[in-house]
Amino acid sequence: MSYKVTIQPSGNSFTTEENETILAAAMRSGYMLPYGCRNGACAACKGKIIEGTVDHGNPQSSALVDFEKRDGLTLFCQATPLTDLIIEAREIETTGDIEVRRLPSRVQSIFRVSDDIVILKLKLPANERFQFFAGQYIDVLLRGGKRRSYSMGNPPHEAEYIELHVRNMANGAFTTQVFETLKEKDILRFEGPLGTFFLREETEKPIIFVASGTGFAPIKSIIEHSFEKGIDRPMVLYWGGRRPQDLYMSDLANQWAKDHQNFSFIPVISDGEPEDKWEGRMGMVHIAAMEDFPDMTDHEAYSCGVPAMVEAAHKDFTEQCGLPQDSFFSDAFTPSVDPKP
Ligand code: FES
């Protein structure tokens, strides 16, 4: 059965098909609502049902708790309508529609930048131009219907290849392949671009970037895109890792700070060892940002990395530093959900 969904405050509406989630139907109809993982884990798609009822689907318990359901909240990537609906959601205006496609790519290079991080460069077929917004991700398509999400680390104007930052995970379906068997010239298939973690360009607000580990990748793409476009908003990057070697491209970030007077870089280490001889900032990366910006009322924040850091940044920035809810953008590394065997 199909149902009509009306988005407030825009008044735009679309129709869902049988068993189609609200997010999938909105995207099929050309409306972009915020989303990240599409598997009920990251909460980026959380929104309100103003009128009507839904089946909440299978949200992970940390992403949608019971009292939120009672308050009318749901995850649009999981929820299917049981009646016509009026929903409240922040629609994302983009400067153009970008089609989500499935494409083959060839491994151009595999470069190990630290003990457990590899930068993969994938070459696209000749004559293919892969368009995306800086900050978006792709799903690498694996055997058995599995998929793994990685953000583009390159900016969109360098579109002849795709750069992925891959951290070695114990028994990871894709990372084991990358670290053990993948070779140059191998073919990988992917789907993308995906996600709504990209730079909002309709404002002049200063930007606070907060990354942990390979959460640097989409932020690198956004920052390089900003430099290319001559965006002169003040930007500061807080990049956190356990030890200095986790900040695997800190030389590049330091060079950005030398070359661009609107950009500064604050590396933050949480578990340095004496042999690291670390003399910089220590502790939790989002706390370092709060120490420097106790008032974030007029800022935007972009955060990417492990879910605990992203959630803490969201909570603390909005509750303690006055960051408006609609000025926080995030991409949390939630675990992928594999199809049932
Ligand atoms: S929980 Fe819906 S997009 Fe992540």
mmCIF file of C-alpha atoms and ligand atoms in Angstrom:
data_model
loop_
_atom_site.group_PDB
_atom_site.id
_atom_site.type_symbol
_atom_site.label_atom_id
_atom_site.label_comp_id
_atom_site.label_asym_id
_atom_site.label_seq_id
_atom_site.Cartn_x
_atom_site.Cartn_y
_atom_site.Cartn_z
ATOM 1 C CA MET A 1 0.000 0.000 0.000
ATOM 2 C CA SER A 2 1.324 3.474 -0.752
ATOM 3 C CA TYR A 3 1.036 6.505 1.497
ATOM 4 C CA LYS A 4 1.492 10.222 1.073
ATOM 5 C CA VAL A 5 4.206 11.881 3.170
ATOM 6 C CA THR A 6 4.234 15.668 3.565
ATOM 7 C CA ILE A 7 7.398 17.350 4.821
ATOM 8 C CA GLN A 8 7.081 20.323 7.150
ATOM 9 C CA PRO A 9 7.976 23.150 7.046
ATOM 10 C CA SER A 10 8.568 23.008 3.276
ATOM 11 C CA GLY A 11 5.161 21.515 2.403
ATOM 12 C CA ASN A 12 6.806 19.225 -0.185
ATOM 13 C CA SER A 13 5.243 15.792 -0.459
ATOM 14 C CA PHE A 14 5.995 12.380 -1.927
ATOM 15 C CA THR A 15 4.475 8.918 -1.990
ATOM 16 C CA THR A 16 5.962 5.744 -0.533
ATOM 17 C CA GLU A 17 5.724 2.381 -2.252
ATOM 18 C CA GLU A 18 4.968 -0.941 -0.549
ATOM 19 C CA ASN A 19 7.438 -1.496 2.329
ATOM 20 C CA GLU A 20 9.513 1.497 1.292
ATOM 21 C CA THR A 21 11.146 3.533 4.044
ATOM 22 C CA ILE A 22 10.424 7.238 4.317
ATOM 23 C CA LEU A 23 14.062 8.072 3.498
ATOM 24 C CA ALA A 24 14.177 5.820 0.422
ATOM 25 C CA ALA A 25 10.924 7.267 -0.916
ATOM 26 C CA ALA A 26 12.061 10.851 -0.288
ATOM 27 C CA MET A 27 15.342 10.229 -2.129
ATOM 28 C CA ARG A 28 13.561 8.489 -5.009
ATOM 29 C CA SER A 29 11.326 11.537 -5.289
ATOM 30 C CA GLY A 30 14.242 13.986 -5.343
ATOM 31 C CA TYR A 31 14.057 15.286 -1.757
ATOM 32 C CA MET A 32 17.222 15.081 0.275
ATOM 33 C CA LEU A 33 16.741 14.500 3.994
ATOM 34 C CA PRO A 34 19.758 14.193 6.298
ATOM 35 C CA TYR A 35 21.128 10.639 6.498
ATOM 36 C CA GLY A 36 24.314 8.697 7.089
ATOM 37 C CA CYS A 37 24.513 4.925 7.552
ATOM 38 C CA ARG A 38 21.041 3.912 6.245
ATOM 39 C CA ASN A 39 21.047 0.975 8.654
ATOM 40 C CA GLY A 40 19.511 2.423 11.801
ATOM 41 C CA ALA A 41 22.765 3.049 13.647
ATOM 42 C CA CYS A 42 23.953 6.645 13.295
ATOM 43 C CA ALA A 43 20.727 8.593 14.042
ATOM 44 C CA ALA A 44 21.548 11.190 11.380
ATOM 45 C CA CYS A 45 18.115 10.617 9.823
ATOM 46 C CA LYS A 46 16.144 11.055 13.059
ATOM 47 C CA GLY A 47 13.041 13.191 12.593
ATOM 48 C CA LYS A 48 9.569 13.797 13.917
ATOM 49 C CA ILE A 49 6.189 12.372 12.941
ATOM 50 C CA ILE A 50 3.727 15.241 13.389
ATOM 51 C CA GLU A 51 0.690 13.319 12.171
ATOM 52 C CA GLY A 52 0.107 9.649 11.343
ATOM 53 C CA THR A 53 1.733 6.409 12.474
ATOM 54 C CA VAL A 54 4.750 4.401 11.362
ATOM 55 C CA ASP A 55 6.359 1.022 11.784
ATOM 56 C CA HIS A 56 9.745 2.014 13.289
ATOM 57 C CA GLY A 57 11.572 -0.868 11.561
ATOM 58 C CA ASN A 58 14.829 -2.048 13.138
ATOM 59 C CA PRO A 59 16.623 0.897 14.695
ATOM 60 C CA GLN A 60 19.639 0.124 16.885
ATOM 61 C CA SER A 61 18.648 0.811 20.478
ATOM 62 C CA SER A 62 21.296 3.504 20.916
ATOM 63 C CA ALA A 63 20.041 5.401 17.861
ATOM 64 C CA LEU A 64 16.365 5.570 18.844
ATOM 65 C CA VAL A 65 15.298 5.034 22.428
ATOM 66 C CA ASP A 66 11.776 4.244 23.580
ATOM 67 C CA PHE A 67 10.960 7.647 25.028
ATOM 68 C CA GLU A 68 11.926 9.218 21.691
ATOM 69 C CA LYS A 69 9.415 6.964 19.934
ATOM 70 C CA ARG A 70 6.782 8.110 22.432
ATOM 71 C CA ASP A 71 7.739 11.713 21.606
ATOM 72 C CA GLY A 72 7.015 11.032 17.933
ATOM 73 C CA LEU A 73 10.601 10.620 16.783
ATOM 74 C CA THR A 74 11.691 7.958 14.325
ATOM 75 C CA LEU A 75 14.586 7.055 12.047
ATOM 76 C CA PHE A 76 13.492 7.828 8.521
ATOM 77 C CA CYS A 77 15.923 5.233 7.096
ATOM 78 C CA GLN A 78 14.027 2.516 9.011
ATOM 79 C CA ALA A 79 10.455 3.730 9.355
ATOM 80 C CA THR A 80 7.696 2.773 6.936
ATOM 81 C CA PRO A 81 4.324 4.555 7.025
ATOM 82 C CA LEU A 82 1.175 2.826 8.284
ATOM 83 C CA THR A 83 -0.958 5.878 7.347
ATOM 84 C CA ASP A 84 -0.475 9.098 5.410
ATOM 85 C CA LEU A 85 2.069 11.191 7.299
ATOM 86 C CA ILE A 86 3.130 14.712 8.074
ATOM 87 C CA ILE A 87 6.781 14.715 9.115
ATOM 88 C CA GLU A 88 9.108 17.414 10.326
ATOM 89 C CA ALA A 89 12.518 17.323 8.687
ATOM 90 C CA ARG A 90 15.280 19.618 7.621
ATOM 91 C CA GLU A 91 15.440 19.266 3.865
ATOM 92 C CA ILE A 92 18.864 19.736 2.398
ATOM 93 C CA GLU A 93 19.185 22.137 -0.454
ATOM 94 C CA THR A 94 21.989 21.281 -2.799
ATOM 95 C CA THR A 95 23.417 23.088 -5.731
ATOM 96 C CA GLY A 96 22.535 20.229 -8.050
ATOM 97 C CA ASP A 97 21.322 16.675 -8.082
ATOM 98 C CA ILE A 98 23.944 13.985 -8.074
ATOM 99 C CA GLU A 99 22.888 10.559 -9.194
ATOM 100 C CA VAL A 100 23.790 7.553 -7.022
ATOM 101 C CA ARG A 101 25.482 5.035 -9.343
ATOM 102 C CA ARG A 102 27.211 1.659 -9.300
ATOM 103 C CA LEU A 103 30.601 1.796 -10.968
ATOM 104 C CA PRO A 104 33.676 -0.400 -11.348
ATOM 105 C CA SER A 105 37.077 1.003 -10.432
ATOM 106 C CA ARG A 106 40.645 -0.199 -10.714
ATOM 107 C CA VAL A 107 43.079 -0.057 -7.799
ATOM 108 C CA GLN A 108 45.655 2.522 -8.812
ATOM 109 C CA SER A 109 47.775 2.547 -5.657
ATOM 110 C CA ILE A 110 47.879 1.127 -2.142
ATOM 111 C CA PHE A 111 49.966 3.306 0.134
ATOM 112 C CA ARG A 112 50.535 2.412 3.776
ATOM 113 C CA VAL A 113 50.762 5.663 5.736
ATOM 114 C CA SER A 114 51.026 4.089 9.191
ATOM 115 C CA ASP A 115 51.064 0.612 10.752
ATOM 116 C CA ASP A 116 47.317 0.260 10.415
ATOM 117 C CA ILE A 117 46.192 2.795 7.817
ATOM 118 C CA VAL A 118 46.305 2.509 4.058
ATOM 119 C CA ILE A 119 45.376 5.099 1.481
ATOM 120 C CA LEU A 120 43.754 3.456 -1.500
ATOM 121 C CA LYS A 121 43.457 5.259 -4.784
ATOM 122 C CA LEU A 122 40.829 3.914 -7.164
ATOM 123 C CA LYS A 123 40.852 4.842 -10.823
ATOM 124 C CA LEU A 124 37.545 5.262 -12.566
ATOM 125 C CA PRO A 125 36.821 3.940 -16.055
ATOM 126 C CA ALA A 126 37.997 6.258 -18.848
ATOM 127 C CA ASN A 127 35.357 8.860 -19.728
ATOM 128 C CA GLU A 128 33.585 8.411 -16.378
ATOM 129 C CA ARG A 129 33.398 11.437 -14.164
ATOM 130 C CA PHE A 130 32.295 10.648 -10.657
ATOM 131 C CA GLN A 131 30.504 13.640 -9.198
ATOM 132 C CA PHE A 132 30.085 14.043 -5.461
ATOM 133 C CA PHE A 133 29.885 16.645 -2.730
ATOM 134 C CA ALA A 134 33.002 16.990 -0.578
ATOM 135 C CA GLY A 135 32.393 14.905 2.557
ATOM 136 C CA GLN A 136 30.229 12.178 0.975
ATOM 137 C CA TYR A 137 31.028 8.467 0.989
ATOM 138 C CA ILE A 138 30.779 5.392 -1.185
ATOM 139 C CA ASP A 139 29.839 1.813 -0.363
ATOM 140 C CA VAL A 140 32.437 -0.666 -1.597
ATOM 141 C CA LEU A 141 30.426 -3.685 -2.813
ATOM 142 C CA LEU A 142 31.770 -7.027 -1.597
ATOM 143 C CA ARG A 143 30.883 -10.677 -2.143
ATOM 144 C CA GLY A 144 27.669 -11.980 -0.628
ATOM 145 C CA GLY A 145 25.910 -8.616 -0.740
ATOM 146 C CA LYS A 146 28.188 -7.133 1.922
ATOM 147 C CA ARG A 147 29.141 -3.495 1.635
ATOM 148 C CA ARG A 148 31.542 -1.248 3.506
ATOM 149 C CA SER A 149 31.339 2.542 3.643
ATOM 150 C CA TYR A 150 34.315 4.837 3.078
ATOM 151 C CA SER A 151 34.392 8.592 2.635
ATOM 152 C CA MET A 152 36.158 10.168 -0.281
ATOM 153 C CA GLY A 153 39.376 11.797 0.948
ATOM 154 C CA ASN A 154 39.946 13.694 -2.289
ATOM 155 C CA PRO A 155 38.015 16.842 -3.197
ATOM 156 C CA PRO A 156 35.426 16.723 -6.007
ATOM 157 C CA HIS A 157 37.562 18.773 -8.398
ATOM 158 C CA GLU A 158 40.101 15.928 -8.426
ATOM 159 C CA ALA A 159 37.479 13.590 -9.807
ATOM 160 C CA GLU A 160 39.538 11.272 -11.966
ATOM 161 C CA TYR A 161 40.221 8.999 -8.990
ATOM 162 C CA ILE A 162 38.790 8.192 -5.559
ATOM 163 C CA GLU A 163 40.931 8.273 -2.426
ATOM 164 C CA LEU A 164 39.883 6.122 0.529
ATOM 165 C CA HIS A 165 41.529 6.038 3.977
ATOM 166 C CA VAL A 166 41.242 2.504 5.309
ATOM 167 C CA ARG A 167 42.057 1.497 8.878
ATOM 168 C CA ASN A 168 42.869 -2.161 9.524
ATOM 169 C CA MET A 169 40.076 -3.752 11.567
ATOM 170 C CA ALA A 170 40.440 -7.227 13.063
ATOM 171 C CA ASN A 171 38.593 -9.641 10.760
ATOM 172 C CA GLY A 172 37.098 -6.754 8.769
ATOM 173 C CA ALA A 173 35.409 -8.040 5.605
ATOM 174 C CA PHE A 174 37.070 -5.397 3.442
ATOM 175 C CA THR A 175 40.088 -4.388 5.476
ATOM 176 C CA THR A 176 41.469 -7.938 5.566
ATOM 177 C CA GLN A 177 41.332 -7.891 1.768
ATOM 178 C CA VAL A 178 43.002 -4.464 1.598
ATOM 179 C CA PHE A 179 45.826 -5.353 3.997
ATOM 180 C CA GLU A 180 46.430 -8.925 2.833
ATOM 181 C CA THR A 181 45.440 -9.649 -0.761
ATOM 182 C CA LEU A 182 44.445 -6.522 -2.674
ATOM 183 C CA LYS A 183 46.849 -5.568 -5.459
ATOM 184 C CA GLU A 184 47.221 -2.724 -7.892
ATOM 185 C CA LYS A 185 44.995 -3.154 -10.972
ATOM 186 C CA ASP A 186 42.413 -5.226 -9.051
ATOM 187 C CA ILE A 187 38.809 -4.248 -9.757
ATOM 188 C CA LEU A 188 36.509 -2.996 -7.007
ATOM 189 C CA ARG A 189 32.858 -2.129 -7.501
ATOM 190 C CA PHE A 190 31.179 0.591 -5.512
ATOM 191 C CA GLU A 191 27.938 2.527 -5.145
ATOM 192 C CA GLY A 192 27.752 6.233 -4.471
ATOM 193 C CA PRO A 193 27.967 9.018 -3.707
ATOM 194 C CA LEU A 194 26.023 8.704 -0.460
ATOM 195 C CA GLY A 195 25.380 10.690 2.707
ATOM 196 C CA THR A 196 24.577 14.263 3.568
ATOM 197 C CA PHE A 197 27.778 15.143 5.406
ATOM 198 C CA PHE A 198 28.978 17.942 3.161
ATOM 199 C CA LEU A 199 29.800 21.601 3.451
ATOM 200 C CA ARG A 200 26.835 23.968 3.695
ATOM 201 C CA GLU A 201 27.959 26.861 1.567
ATOM 202 C CA GLU A 202 25.040 29.258 2.087
ATOM 203 C CA THR A 203 26.539 30.728 5.264
ATOM 204 C CA GLU A 204 29.679 32.632 6.244
ATOM 205 C CA LYS A 205 29.868 31.145 9.754
ATOM 206 C CA PRO A 206 33.325 30.087 10.991
ATOM 207 C CA ILE A 207 33.805 26.323 10.980
ATOM 208 C CA ILE A 208 35.109 24.001 13.677
ATOM 209 C CA PHE A 209 36.124 20.610 12.249
ATOM 210 C CA VAL A 210 36.558 17.742 14.701
ATOM 211 C CA ALA A 211 37.950 14.436 13.442
ATOM 212 C CA SER A 212 39.179 11.262 15.071
ATOM 213 C CA GLY A 213 41.444 8.827 13.205
ATOM 214 C CA THR A 214 40.374 8.234 9.607
ATOM 215 C CA GLY A 215 37.432 10.586 10.185
ATOM 216 C CA PHE A 216 39.993 12.973 8.733
ATOM 217 C CA ALA A 217 39.196 11.699 5.201
ATOM 218 C CA PRO A 218 35.890 13.511 4.469
ATOM 219 C CA ILE A 219 37.112 16.574 6.328
ATOM 220 C CA LYS A 220 40.217 16.644 4.127
ATOM 221 C CA SER A 221 37.909 16.574 1.115
ATOM 222 C CA ILE A 222 35.827 19.465 2.473
ATOM 223 C CA ILE A 223 38.858 21.568 3.393
ATOM 224 C CA GLU A 224 40.582 21.047 0.028
ATOM 225 C CA HIS A 225 37.284 21.847 -1.705
ATOM 226 C CA SER A 226 37.023 25.064 0.350
ATOM 227 C CA PHE A 227 40.545 26.123 -0.602
ATOM 228 C CA GLU A 228 39.846 25.393 -4.270
ATOM 229 C CA LYS A 229 36.666 27.500 -4.192
ATOM 230 C CA GLY A 230 38.343 30.372 -2.363
ATOM 231 C CA ILE A 231 35.996 30.053 0.631
ATOM 232 C CA ASP A 232 37.540 32.352 3.219
ATOM 233 C CA ARG A 233 35.456 31.442 6.273
ATOM 234 C CA PRO A 234 37.689 30.937 9.324
ATOM 235 C CA MET A 235 38.298 27.192 9.715
ATOM 236 C CA VAL A 236 39.987 25.270 12.489
ATOM 237 C CA LEU A 237 40.652 21.545 12.446
ATOM 238 C CA TYR A 238 40.934 19.548 15.671
ATOM 239 C CA TRP A 239 42.259 16.110 14.747
ATOM 240 C CA GLY A 240 42.518 13.539 17.500
ATOM 241 C CA GLY A 241 44.305 10.216 17.779
ATOM 242 C CA ARG A 242 45.643 7.980 20.514
ATOM 243 C CA ARG A 243 49.250 8.551 19.486
ATOM 244 C CA PRO A 244 50.970 10.969 17.080
ATOM 245 C CA GLN A 245 51.259 8.335 14.331
ATOM 246 C CA ASP A 246 47.436 8.129 14.216
ATOM 247 C CA LEU A 247 47.458 11.615 12.677
ATOM 248 C CA TYR A 248 48.787 10.125 9.482
ATOM 249 C CA MET A 249 48.607 13.295 7.367
ATOM 250 C CA SER A 250 49.505 15.916 9.947
ATOM 251 C CA ASP A 251 52.249 17.263 7.657
ATOM 252 C CA LEU A 252 49.579 18.093 5.098
ATOM 253 C CA ALA A 253 47.371 19.791 7.697
ATOM 254 C CA ASN A 254 50.338 21.801 8.956
ATOM 255 C CA GLN A 255 51.099 22.849 5.390
ATOM 256 C CA TRP A 256 47.481 23.990 4.914
ATOM 257 C CA ALA A 257 47.883 26.170 8.003
ATOM 258 C CA LYS A 258 51.029 27.737 6.533
ATOM 259 C CA ASP A 259 49.433 28.345 3.140
ATOM 260 C CA HIS A 260 45.989 29.606 4.201
ATOM 261 C CA GLN A 261 45.610 32.309 6.792
ATOM 262 C CA ASN A 262 41.938 31.416 7.412
ATOM 263 C CA PHE A 263 42.887 27.857 8.451
ATOM 264 C CA SER A 264 44.476 26.523 11.618
ATOM 265 C CA PHE A 265 45.268 23.009 12.801
ATOM 266 C CA ILE A 266 45.237 21.661 16.357
ATOM 267 C CA PRO A 267 46.425 18.045 16.698
ATOM 268 C CA VAL A 268 45.270 16.366 19.925
ATOM 269 C CA ILE A 269 46.677 13.151 21.415
ATOM 270 C CA SER A 270 44.820 11.108 24.030
ATOM 271 C CA ASP A 271 47.257 8.317 25.029
ATOM 272 C CA GLY A 272 50.776 9.442 24.177
ATOM 273 C CA GLU A 273 53.759 7.399 25.397
ATOM 274 C CA PRO A 274 56.955 8.979 26.774
ATOM 275 C CA GLU A 275 58.836 7.967 23.623
ATOM 276 C CA ASP A 276 56.400 10.050 21.556
ATOM 277 C CA LYS A 277 57.866 13.221 23.120
ATOM 278 C CA TRP A 278 54.522 14.865 22.381
ATOM 279 C CA GLU A 279 54.427 18.522 23.353
ATOM 280 C CA GLY A 280 51.067 19.443 21.856
ATOM 281 C CA ARG A 281 47.499 19.274 23.152
ATOM 282 C CA MET A 282 46.450 16.206 25.135
ATOM 283 C CA GLY A 283 43.078 14.707 25.986
ATOM 284 C CA MET A 284 39.788 14.269 24.181
ATOM 285 C CA VAL A 285 39.661 16.018 20.852
ATOM 286 C CA HIS A 286 36.211 17.562 21.209
ATOM 287 C CA ILE A 287 37.091 18.874 24.677
ATOM 288 C CA ALA A 288 40.090 20.670 23.162
ATOM 289 C CA ALA A 289 37.704 22.432 20.767
ATOM 290 C CA MET A 290 35.415 23.400 23.673
ATOM 291 C CA GLU A 291 38.333 24.823 25.655
ATOM 292 C CA ASP A 292 39.178 27.125 22.751
ATOM 293 C CA PHE A 293 35.559 27.902 21.768
ATOM 294 C CA PRO A 294 33.428 28.007 24.927
ATOM 295 C CA ASP A 295 30.850 29.987 22.912
ATOM 296 C CA MET A 296 29.936 28.315 19.584
ATOM 297 C CA THR A 297 26.703 30.237 19.090
ATOM 298 C CA ASP A 298 27.805 31.674 15.760
ATOM 299 C CA HIS A 299 29.777 28.693 14.456
ATOM 300 C CA GLU A 300 29.173 25.560 12.463
ATOM 301 C CA ALA A 301 30.750 22.256 13.510
ATOM 302 C CA TYR A 302 31.553 19.271 11.293
ATOM 303 C CA SER A 303 32.528 16.091 13.070
ATOM 304 C CA CYS A 304 33.573 12.699 11.744
ATOM 305 C CA GLY A 305 35.007 9.627 13.423
ATOM 306 C CA VAL A 306 34.111 7.062 16.041
ATOM 307 C CA PRO A 307 30.496 7.252 17.275
ATOM 308 C CA ALA A 308 31.453 7.988 20.924
ATOM 309 C CA MET A 309 33.414 11.075 19.896
ATOM 310 C CA VAL A 310 30.780 12.309 17.441
ATOM 311 C CA GLU A 311 27.960 11.831 19.971
ATOM 312 C CA ALA A 312 29.927 13.569 22.724
ATOM 313 C CA ALA A 313 30.753 16.475 20.406
ATOM 314 C CA HIS A 314 27.104 16.852 19.437
ATOM 315 C CA LYS A 315 25.863 16.740 23.011
ATOM 316 C CA ASP A 316 28.529 18.939 24.565
ATOM 317 C CA PHE A 317 28.755 21.515 21.782
ATOM 318 C CA THR A 318 24.988 22.057 21.708
ATOM 319 C CA GLU A 319 24.336 21.806 25.467
ATOM 320 C CA GLN A 320 27.411 23.545 26.849
ATOM 321 C CA CYS A 321 28.677 25.840 24.100
ATOM 322 C CA GLY A 322 25.417 27.067 22.584
ATOM 323 C CA LEU A 323 25.993 25.563 19.134
ATOM 324 C CA PRO A 324 22.605 25.588 17.359
ATOM 325 C CA GLN A 325 21.303 22.065 16.634
ATOM 326 C CA ASP A 326 21.114 22.837 12.927
ATOM 327 C CA SER A 327 24.758 23.931 12.854
ATOM 328 C CA PHE A 328 26.157 20.503 13.789
ATOM 329 C CA PHE A 329 26.917 18.079 10.953
ATOM 330 C CA SER A 330 28.337 14.633 11.487
ATOM 331 C CA ASP A 331 29.359 11.341 10.006
ATOM 332 C CA ALA A 332 29.838 8.632 12.620
ATOM 333 C CA PHE A 333 31.635 5.377 11.798
ATOM 334 C CA THR A 334 28.827 3.006 12.697
ATOM 335 C CA PRO A 335 29.330 -0.715 11.998
ATOM 336 C CA SER A 336 27.962 -2.042 8.704
ATOM 337 C CA VAL A 337 25.072 -4.466 8.781
ATOM 338 C CA ASP A 338 25.649 -7.544 6.610
ATOM 339 C CA PRO A 339 22.816 -9.331 4.835
ATOM 340 C CA LYS A 340 21.585 -12.449 6.654
ATOM 341 C CA PRO A 341 23.275 -15.588 5.260
HETATM 342 S S1 FES B 1 20.269 5.767 11.403
HETATM 343 FE FE1 FES B 1 19.258 6.366 9.614
HETATM 344 S S2 FES B 1 20.857 7.057 8.329
HETATM 345 FE FE2 FES B 1 21.923 6.294 10.060
#
